[in-house]
Coordinates of C-alpha atoms and ligand atoms in Angstrom, one line a residue:
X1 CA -97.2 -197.4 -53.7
X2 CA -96.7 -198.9 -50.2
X3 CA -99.9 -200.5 -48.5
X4 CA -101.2 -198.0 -46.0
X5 CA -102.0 -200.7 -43.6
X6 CA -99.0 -202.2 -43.4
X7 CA -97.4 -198.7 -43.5
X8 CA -99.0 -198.4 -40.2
X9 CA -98.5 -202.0 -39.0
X10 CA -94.6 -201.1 -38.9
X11 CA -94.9 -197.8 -37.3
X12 CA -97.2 -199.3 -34.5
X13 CA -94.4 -202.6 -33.8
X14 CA -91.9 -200.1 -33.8
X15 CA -89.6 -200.0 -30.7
X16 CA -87.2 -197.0 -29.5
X17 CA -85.1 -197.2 -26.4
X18 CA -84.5 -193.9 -24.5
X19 CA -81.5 -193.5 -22.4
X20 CA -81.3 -192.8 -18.7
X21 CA -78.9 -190.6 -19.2
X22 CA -81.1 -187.8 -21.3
X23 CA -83.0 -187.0 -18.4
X24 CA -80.6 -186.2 -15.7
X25 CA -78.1 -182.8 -16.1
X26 CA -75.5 -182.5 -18.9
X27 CA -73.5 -179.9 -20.9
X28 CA -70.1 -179.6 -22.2
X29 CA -66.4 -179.5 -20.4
X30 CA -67.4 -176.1 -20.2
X31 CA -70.6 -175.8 -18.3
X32 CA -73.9 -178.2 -17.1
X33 CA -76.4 -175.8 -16.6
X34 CA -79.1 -177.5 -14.0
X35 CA -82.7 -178.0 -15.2
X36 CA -85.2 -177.6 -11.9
X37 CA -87.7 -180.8 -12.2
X38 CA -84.2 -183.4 -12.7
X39 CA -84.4 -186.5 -11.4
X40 CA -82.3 -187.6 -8.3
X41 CA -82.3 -191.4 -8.4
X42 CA -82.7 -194.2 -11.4
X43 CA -86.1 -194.8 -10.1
X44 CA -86.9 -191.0 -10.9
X45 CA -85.2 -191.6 -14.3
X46 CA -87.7 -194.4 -15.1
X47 CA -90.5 -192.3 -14.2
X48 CA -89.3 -189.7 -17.0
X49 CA -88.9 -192.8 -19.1
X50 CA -92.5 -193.9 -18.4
X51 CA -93.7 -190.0 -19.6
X52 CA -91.7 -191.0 -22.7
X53 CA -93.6 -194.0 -23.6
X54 CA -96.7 -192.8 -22.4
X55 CA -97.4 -190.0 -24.8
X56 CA -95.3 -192.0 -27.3
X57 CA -96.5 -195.4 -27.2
X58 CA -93.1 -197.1 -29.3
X59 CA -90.3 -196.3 -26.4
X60 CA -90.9 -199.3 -23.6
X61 CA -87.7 -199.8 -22.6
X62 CA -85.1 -197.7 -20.8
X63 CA -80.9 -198.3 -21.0
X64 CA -78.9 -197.9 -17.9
X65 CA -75.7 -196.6 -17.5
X66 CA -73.9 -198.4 -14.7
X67 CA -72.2 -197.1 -12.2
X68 CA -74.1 -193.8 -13.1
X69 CA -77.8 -195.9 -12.4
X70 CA -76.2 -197.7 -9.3
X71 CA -78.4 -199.0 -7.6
X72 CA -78.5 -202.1 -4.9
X73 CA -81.6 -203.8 -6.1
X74 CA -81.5 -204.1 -9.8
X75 CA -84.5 -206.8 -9.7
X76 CA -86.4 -204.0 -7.6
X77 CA -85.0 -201.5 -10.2
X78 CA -86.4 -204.1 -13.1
X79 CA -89.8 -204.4 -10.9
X80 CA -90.1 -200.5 -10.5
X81 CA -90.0 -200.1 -14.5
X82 CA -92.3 -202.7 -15.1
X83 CA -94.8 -201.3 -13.2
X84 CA -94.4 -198.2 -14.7
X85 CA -94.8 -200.2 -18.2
X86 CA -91.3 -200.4 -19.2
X87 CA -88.4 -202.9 -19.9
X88 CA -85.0 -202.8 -18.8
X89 CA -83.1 -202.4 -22.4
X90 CA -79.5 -202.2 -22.9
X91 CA -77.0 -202.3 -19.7
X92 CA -74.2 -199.5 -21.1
X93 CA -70.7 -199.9 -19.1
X94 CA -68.8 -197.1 -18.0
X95 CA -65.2 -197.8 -18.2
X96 CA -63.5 -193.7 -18.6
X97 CA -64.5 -192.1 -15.6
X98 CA -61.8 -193.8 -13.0
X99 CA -58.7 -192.2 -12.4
X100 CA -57.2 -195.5 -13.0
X101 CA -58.2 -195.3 -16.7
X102 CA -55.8 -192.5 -17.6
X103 CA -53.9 -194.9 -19.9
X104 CA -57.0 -196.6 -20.8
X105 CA -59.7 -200.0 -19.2
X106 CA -59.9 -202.7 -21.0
X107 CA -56.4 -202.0 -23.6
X108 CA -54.7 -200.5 -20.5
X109 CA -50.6 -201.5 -20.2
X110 CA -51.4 -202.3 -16.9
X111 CA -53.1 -205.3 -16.3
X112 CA -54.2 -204.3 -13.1
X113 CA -56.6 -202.0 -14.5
X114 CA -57.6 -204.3 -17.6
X115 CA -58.2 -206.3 -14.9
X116 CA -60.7 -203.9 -13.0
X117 CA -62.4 -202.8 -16.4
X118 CA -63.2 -206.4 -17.2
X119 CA -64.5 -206.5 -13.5
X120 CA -66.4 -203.6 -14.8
X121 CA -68.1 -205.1 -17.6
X122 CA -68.8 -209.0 -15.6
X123 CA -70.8 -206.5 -13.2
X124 CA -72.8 -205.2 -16.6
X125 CA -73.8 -208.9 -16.8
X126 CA -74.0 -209.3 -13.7
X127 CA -77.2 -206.0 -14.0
X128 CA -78.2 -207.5 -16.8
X129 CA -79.0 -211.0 -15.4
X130 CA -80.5 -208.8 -12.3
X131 CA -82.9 -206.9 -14.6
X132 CA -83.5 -209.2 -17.8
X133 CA -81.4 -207.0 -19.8
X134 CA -80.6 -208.7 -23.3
X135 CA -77.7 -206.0 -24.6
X136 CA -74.5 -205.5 -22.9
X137 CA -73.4 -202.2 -25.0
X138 CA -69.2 -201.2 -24.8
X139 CA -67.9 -198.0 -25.9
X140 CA -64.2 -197.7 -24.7
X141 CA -62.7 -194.4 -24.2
X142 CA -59.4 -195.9 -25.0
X143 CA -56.8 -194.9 -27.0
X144 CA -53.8 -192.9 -27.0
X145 CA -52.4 -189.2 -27.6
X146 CA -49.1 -189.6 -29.0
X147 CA -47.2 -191.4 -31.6
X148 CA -45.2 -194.5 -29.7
X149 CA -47.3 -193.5 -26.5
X150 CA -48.2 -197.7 -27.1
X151 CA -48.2 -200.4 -29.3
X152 CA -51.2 -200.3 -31.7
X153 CA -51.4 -203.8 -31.9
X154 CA -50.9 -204.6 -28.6
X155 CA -53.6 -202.6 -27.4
X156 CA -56.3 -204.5 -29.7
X157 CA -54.7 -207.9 -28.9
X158 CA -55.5 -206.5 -24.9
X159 CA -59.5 -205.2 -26.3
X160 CA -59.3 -209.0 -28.2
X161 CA -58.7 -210.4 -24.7
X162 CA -61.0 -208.6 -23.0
X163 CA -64.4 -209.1 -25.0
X164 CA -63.7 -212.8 -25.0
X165 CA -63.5 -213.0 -21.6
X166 CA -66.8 -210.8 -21.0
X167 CA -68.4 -212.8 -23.8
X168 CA -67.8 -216.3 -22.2
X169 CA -69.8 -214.7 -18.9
X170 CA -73.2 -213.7 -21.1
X171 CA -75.8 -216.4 -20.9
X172 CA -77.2 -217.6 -24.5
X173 CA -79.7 -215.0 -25.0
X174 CA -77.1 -212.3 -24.1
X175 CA -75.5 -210.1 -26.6
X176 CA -72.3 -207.8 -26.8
X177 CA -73.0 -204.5 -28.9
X178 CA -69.7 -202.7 -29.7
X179 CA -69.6 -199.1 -30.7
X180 CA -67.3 -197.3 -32.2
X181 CA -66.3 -193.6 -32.6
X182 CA -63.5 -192.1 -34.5
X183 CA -61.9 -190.1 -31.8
X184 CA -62.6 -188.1 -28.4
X185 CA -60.9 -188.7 -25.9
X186 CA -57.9 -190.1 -27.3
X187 CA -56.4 -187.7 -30.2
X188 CA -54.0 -190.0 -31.7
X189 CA -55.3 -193.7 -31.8
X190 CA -58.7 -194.4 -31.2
X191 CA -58.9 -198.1 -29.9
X192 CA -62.0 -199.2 -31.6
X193 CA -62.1 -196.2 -34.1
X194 CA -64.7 -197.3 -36.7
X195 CA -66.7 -200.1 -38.1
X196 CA -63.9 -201.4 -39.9
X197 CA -62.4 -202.6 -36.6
X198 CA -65.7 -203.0 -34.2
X199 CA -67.0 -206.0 -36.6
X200 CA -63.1 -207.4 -36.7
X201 CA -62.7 -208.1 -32.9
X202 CA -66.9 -208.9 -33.3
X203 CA -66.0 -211.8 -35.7
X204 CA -63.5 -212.8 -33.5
X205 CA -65.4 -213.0 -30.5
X206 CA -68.6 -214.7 -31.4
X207 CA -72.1 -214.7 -33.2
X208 CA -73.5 -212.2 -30.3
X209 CA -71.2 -209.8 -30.9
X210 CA -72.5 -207.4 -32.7
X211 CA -71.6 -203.7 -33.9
X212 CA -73.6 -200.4 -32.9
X213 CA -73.5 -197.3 -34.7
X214 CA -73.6 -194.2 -33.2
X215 CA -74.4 -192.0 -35.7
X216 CA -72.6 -188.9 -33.7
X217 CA -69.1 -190.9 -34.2
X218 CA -68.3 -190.4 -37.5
X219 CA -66.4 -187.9 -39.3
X220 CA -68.6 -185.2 -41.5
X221 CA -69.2 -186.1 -44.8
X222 CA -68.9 -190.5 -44.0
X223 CA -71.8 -192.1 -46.0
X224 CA -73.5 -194.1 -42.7
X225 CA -76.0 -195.7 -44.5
X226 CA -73.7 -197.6 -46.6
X227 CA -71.7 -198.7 -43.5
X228 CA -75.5 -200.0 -41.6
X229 CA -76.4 -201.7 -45.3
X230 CA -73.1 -203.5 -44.9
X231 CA -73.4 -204.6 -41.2
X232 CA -76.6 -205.7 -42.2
X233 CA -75.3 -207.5 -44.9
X234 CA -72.9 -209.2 -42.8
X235 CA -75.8 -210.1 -40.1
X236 CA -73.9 -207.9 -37.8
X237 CA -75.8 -204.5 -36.9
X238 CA -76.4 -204.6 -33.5
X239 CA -78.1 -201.4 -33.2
X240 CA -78.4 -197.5 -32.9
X241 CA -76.9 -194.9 -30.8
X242 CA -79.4 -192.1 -32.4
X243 CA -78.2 -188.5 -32.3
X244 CA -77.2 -185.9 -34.3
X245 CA -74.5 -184.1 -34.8
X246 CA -73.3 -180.7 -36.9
X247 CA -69.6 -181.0 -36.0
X248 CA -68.5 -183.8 -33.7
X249 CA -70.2 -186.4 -31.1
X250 CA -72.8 -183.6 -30.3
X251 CA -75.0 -185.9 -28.7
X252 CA -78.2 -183.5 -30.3
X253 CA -81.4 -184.2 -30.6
X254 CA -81.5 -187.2 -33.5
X255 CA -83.1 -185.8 -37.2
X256 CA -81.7 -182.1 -36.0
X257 CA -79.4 -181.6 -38.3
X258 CA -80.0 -184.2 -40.9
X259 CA -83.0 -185.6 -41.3
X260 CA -82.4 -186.9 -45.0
X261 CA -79.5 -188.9 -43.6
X262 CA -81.6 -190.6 -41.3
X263 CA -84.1 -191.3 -43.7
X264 CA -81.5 -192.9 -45.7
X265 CA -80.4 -194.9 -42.5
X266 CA -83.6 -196.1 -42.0
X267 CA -84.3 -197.3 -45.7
X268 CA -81.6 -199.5 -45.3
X269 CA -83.1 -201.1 -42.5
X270 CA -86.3 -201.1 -44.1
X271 CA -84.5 -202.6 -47.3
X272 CA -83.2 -205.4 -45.2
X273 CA -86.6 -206.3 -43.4
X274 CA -85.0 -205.7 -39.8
X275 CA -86.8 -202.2 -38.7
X276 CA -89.4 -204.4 -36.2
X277 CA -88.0 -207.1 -33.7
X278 CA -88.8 -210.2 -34.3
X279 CA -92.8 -211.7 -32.4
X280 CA -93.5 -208.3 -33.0
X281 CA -95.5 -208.2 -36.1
X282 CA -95.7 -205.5 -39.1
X283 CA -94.3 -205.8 -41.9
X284 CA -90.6 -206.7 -41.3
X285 CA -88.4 -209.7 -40.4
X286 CA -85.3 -209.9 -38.5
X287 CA -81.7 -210.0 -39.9
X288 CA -79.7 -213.4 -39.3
X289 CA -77.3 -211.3 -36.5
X290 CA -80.6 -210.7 -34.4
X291 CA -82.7 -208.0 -34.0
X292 CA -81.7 -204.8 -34.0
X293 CA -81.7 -202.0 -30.9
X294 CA -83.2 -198.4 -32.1
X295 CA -81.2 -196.4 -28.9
X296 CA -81.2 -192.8 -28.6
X297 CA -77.9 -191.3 -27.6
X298 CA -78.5 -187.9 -26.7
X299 CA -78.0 -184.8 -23.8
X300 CA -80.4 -181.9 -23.5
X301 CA -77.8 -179.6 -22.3
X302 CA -80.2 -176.4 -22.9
X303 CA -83.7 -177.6 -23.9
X304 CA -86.1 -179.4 -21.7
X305 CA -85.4 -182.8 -21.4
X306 CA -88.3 -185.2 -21.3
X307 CA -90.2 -183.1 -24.1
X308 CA -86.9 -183.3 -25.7
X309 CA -86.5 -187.2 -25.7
X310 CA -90.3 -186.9 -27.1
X311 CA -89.3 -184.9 -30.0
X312 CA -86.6 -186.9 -30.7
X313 CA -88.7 -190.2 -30.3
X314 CA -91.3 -188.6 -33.1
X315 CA -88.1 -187.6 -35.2
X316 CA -87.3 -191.1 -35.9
X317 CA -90.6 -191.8 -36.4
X318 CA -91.5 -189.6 -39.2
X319 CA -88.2 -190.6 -40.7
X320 CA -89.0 -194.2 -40.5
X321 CA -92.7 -193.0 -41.9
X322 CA -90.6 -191.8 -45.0
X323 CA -88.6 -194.9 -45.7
X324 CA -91.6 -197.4 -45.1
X325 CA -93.0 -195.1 -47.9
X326 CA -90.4 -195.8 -50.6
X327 CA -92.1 -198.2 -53.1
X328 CA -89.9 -200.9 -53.7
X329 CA -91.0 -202.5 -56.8
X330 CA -90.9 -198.4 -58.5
X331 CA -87.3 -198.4 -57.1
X332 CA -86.1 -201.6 -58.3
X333 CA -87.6 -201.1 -61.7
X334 CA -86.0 -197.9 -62.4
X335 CA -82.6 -199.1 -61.0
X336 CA -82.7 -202.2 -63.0
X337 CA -83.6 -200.0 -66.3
X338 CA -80.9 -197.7 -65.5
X339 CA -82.9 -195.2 -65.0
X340 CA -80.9 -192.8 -62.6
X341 CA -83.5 -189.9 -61.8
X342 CA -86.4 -192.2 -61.8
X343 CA -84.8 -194.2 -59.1
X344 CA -83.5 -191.2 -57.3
X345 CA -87.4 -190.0 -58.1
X346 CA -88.6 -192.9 -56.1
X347 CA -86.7 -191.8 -52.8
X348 CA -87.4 -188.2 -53.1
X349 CA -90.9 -188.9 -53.8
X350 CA -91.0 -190.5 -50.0
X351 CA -88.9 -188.8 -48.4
X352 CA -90.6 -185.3 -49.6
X353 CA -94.2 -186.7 -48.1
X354 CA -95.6 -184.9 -45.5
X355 CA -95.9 -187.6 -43.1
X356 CA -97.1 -186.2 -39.9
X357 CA -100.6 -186.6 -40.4
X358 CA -99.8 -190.8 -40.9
X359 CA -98.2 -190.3 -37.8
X360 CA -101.1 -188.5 -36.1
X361 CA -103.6 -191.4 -37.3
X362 CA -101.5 -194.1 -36.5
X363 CA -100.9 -192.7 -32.7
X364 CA -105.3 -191.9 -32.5
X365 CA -105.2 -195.7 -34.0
X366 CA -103.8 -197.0 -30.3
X367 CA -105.8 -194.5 -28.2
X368 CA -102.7 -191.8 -27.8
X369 CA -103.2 -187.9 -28.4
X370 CA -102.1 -187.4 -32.1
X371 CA -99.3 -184.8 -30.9
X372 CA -97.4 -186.1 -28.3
X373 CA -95.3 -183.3 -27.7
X374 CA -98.5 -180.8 -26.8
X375 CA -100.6 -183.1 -25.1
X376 CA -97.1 -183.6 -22.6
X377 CA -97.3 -180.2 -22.4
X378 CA -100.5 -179.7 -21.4
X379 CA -100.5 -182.8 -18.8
X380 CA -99.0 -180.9 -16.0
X381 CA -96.4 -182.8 -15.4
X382 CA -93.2 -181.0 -15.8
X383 CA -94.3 -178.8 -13.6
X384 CA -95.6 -181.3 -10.7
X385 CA -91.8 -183.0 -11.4
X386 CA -90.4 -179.0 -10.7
X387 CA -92.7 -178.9 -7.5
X388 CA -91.6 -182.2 -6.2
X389 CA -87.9 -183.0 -6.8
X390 CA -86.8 -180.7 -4.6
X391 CA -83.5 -181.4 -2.7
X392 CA -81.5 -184.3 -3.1
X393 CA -79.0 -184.3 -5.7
X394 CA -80.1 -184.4 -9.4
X395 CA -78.7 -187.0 -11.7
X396 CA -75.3 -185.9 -13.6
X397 CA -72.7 -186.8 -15.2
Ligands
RM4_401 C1 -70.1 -192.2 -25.5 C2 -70.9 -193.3 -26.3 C3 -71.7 -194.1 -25.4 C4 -72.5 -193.3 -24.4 C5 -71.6 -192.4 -23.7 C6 -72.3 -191.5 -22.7 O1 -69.6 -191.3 -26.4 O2 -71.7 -192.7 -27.3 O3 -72.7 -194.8 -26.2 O4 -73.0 -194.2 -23.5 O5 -70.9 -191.5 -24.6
MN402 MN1 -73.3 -193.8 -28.1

């Protein structure tokens, strides 16, 4: 068995990022139904992000979405967070809503517009520099619709261009996190379609490029956990876009709809020593590619939105609980013996443990309420956010 203690020591150092984007109105290209209490500005965003880490204790930092978290003092922007005890995390660029991008940003014909996407992305750096921001995280909407709409090749030969030239701007403690998903916009080509092709144009580019998995951006039935043990493998997993998904890039709340699959995500990380950054203590190491970003990816199109983000934070916990629980020395026994349904044994046996009363411990341990979705509830604050943000425009896509 797994040392309790050290068990713990891991779940305490463990980090989660919450996106900026979960807190402000979202929905589908059918509707975005408006949630009273949203906030108006980035600032108001952080302080959702601060209830986050507050009841949570393992989500300090917050990702922006630029031009959606505009703003025209990033270092006050950086300030603001740190006095409400968080970090600045990864700057995401938003290169697909421009009317100019029709054809695509970065892989574009037109090198007028690769030219203002790439302007795009030095402004990223440009935010991140502003706010301390190590991650500069690229998802490109491009692609195309139509057989012979444009040259396959040509258009990652453009991408190729492009990431070099934003990778020359970042300063040596910088990195570029590429993610991939298999379609959506484009129907036809996807541009940088899966990991396959994310961690060729990373090679190409440099030892900070690194690939991000979305776990949303994959067609059903794709083993995920074999493609993170082989980015870690190759020292290239940048990170995680956690969210889950039943059908598409649903964007749900992450361990939804599969929590075993994220238990098997995360025992891969666990296998490979690389589930707390490094400095941070507990029990793992990092990977040679660097440490890797735990993001959440989601929308709360119909459910409440910070309590959601809180779910979702405990979610990867109590999966993570699971796969710190697998006893590795059981495991490699019965796989070296052969031993099929011992092995698989081992894995069940963790993954079928109740684990939310570890959890509970481990949160009383640092001085937080063992149930941090109730004791949000009970604080009083979604309804003083209801009372106050009142006018203005709330944050939206
Ligand atoms: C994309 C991708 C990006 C996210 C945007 C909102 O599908 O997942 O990571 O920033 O959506
Ligand atoms: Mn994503």
């Amino acid at each position: 068995m797994q040392e309790v203690a050290s068990v713990k020591a891991a779940l305490k150092a463990q980090q989660i990022e919450l996106p900026s984007w979960a807190f402000a109105n979202t929905g589908t290209r059918f509707k975005v139904f408006a949630q009273p209490g949203v906030p108006r500005t980035p600032l108001e965003k952080i302080d959702d992000a601060a209830q986050v880490q507050r009841f949570t204790g393992v989500a300090p930092s917050v990702a922006l979405h630029i031009p959606w978290d505009k703003v025209s003092d990033y270092g006050g922007l950086a300030k603001y967070a740190a006095d409400a005890g968080l970090s600045i995390g990864t700057i995401n660029a938003n290169v697909f809503q421009d009317d100019d991008y029709r054809l695509g940003s970065v892989a574009n014909p037109d090198p007028r517009v690769r030219g203002k996407a790439i302007g795009a992305l030095l402004e990223c750096v440009d935010v991140m520099d502003a706010t301390g921001s190590r991650d500069l995280k690229l998802w490109f909407a491009d692609g195309t619709n139509y057989p012979g709409q444009d040259d396959i090749r040509g258009r990652q030969d453009r991408l190729a261009e492009a990431l070099a030239q934003v990778y020359e701007r970042l300063g040596p403690d910088q990195r570029m996190l590429l993610e991939y998903k298999f379609f959506e916009p484009a129907f036809y080509t996807t541009d940088v379609p899966d990991w396959g092709t994310a961690l060729t144009q990373c090679l190409a580019t440099g030892d900070r490029a690194l690939v991000v998995v979305d776990t949303g951006h994959h067609a059903p039935g794709v083993n995920i956990e074999f493609i993170v043990a082989m980015l870690l493998r190759a020292g290239r997993l940048g990170g995680f876009d956690f969210n889950s998904r039943f059908y598409a890039d649903d964007d749900l709340m992450v361990g939804a709809a599969d929590p075993f699959q994220l238990f098997r995500i995360l025992r891969e990380v666990v296998r490979a020593g690389a589930l707390v950054p490094r400095d941070a203590g507990g029990t793992g190491e990092s990977t040679p590619g660097g440490d890797i970003a735990f993001m959440l990816d989601q929308c709360h199109n119909i459910e409440p939105k910070i309590p959601g983000q809180i779910r979702s934070v405990m979610n990867v916990q109590e999966a993570t609980a699971k796969a710190l629980l697998v006893d590795p020395d059981a495991l490699a026994a019965a796989q070296q013996a052969g031993d099929v349904l011992g092995a698989n044994a081992v894995l069940m046996d963790a993954y079928n443990t109740d684990v939310r009363p570890l959890l509970a411990e481990v949160r009383q341990e640092v001085g937080l309420d063992p149930d941090p979705y109730r004791a949000y509830l009970a604080s009083g604050n979604q309804e003083r956010i209801i009372a106050d943000r009142v006018g203005g425009t709330p944050a939206s896509w």
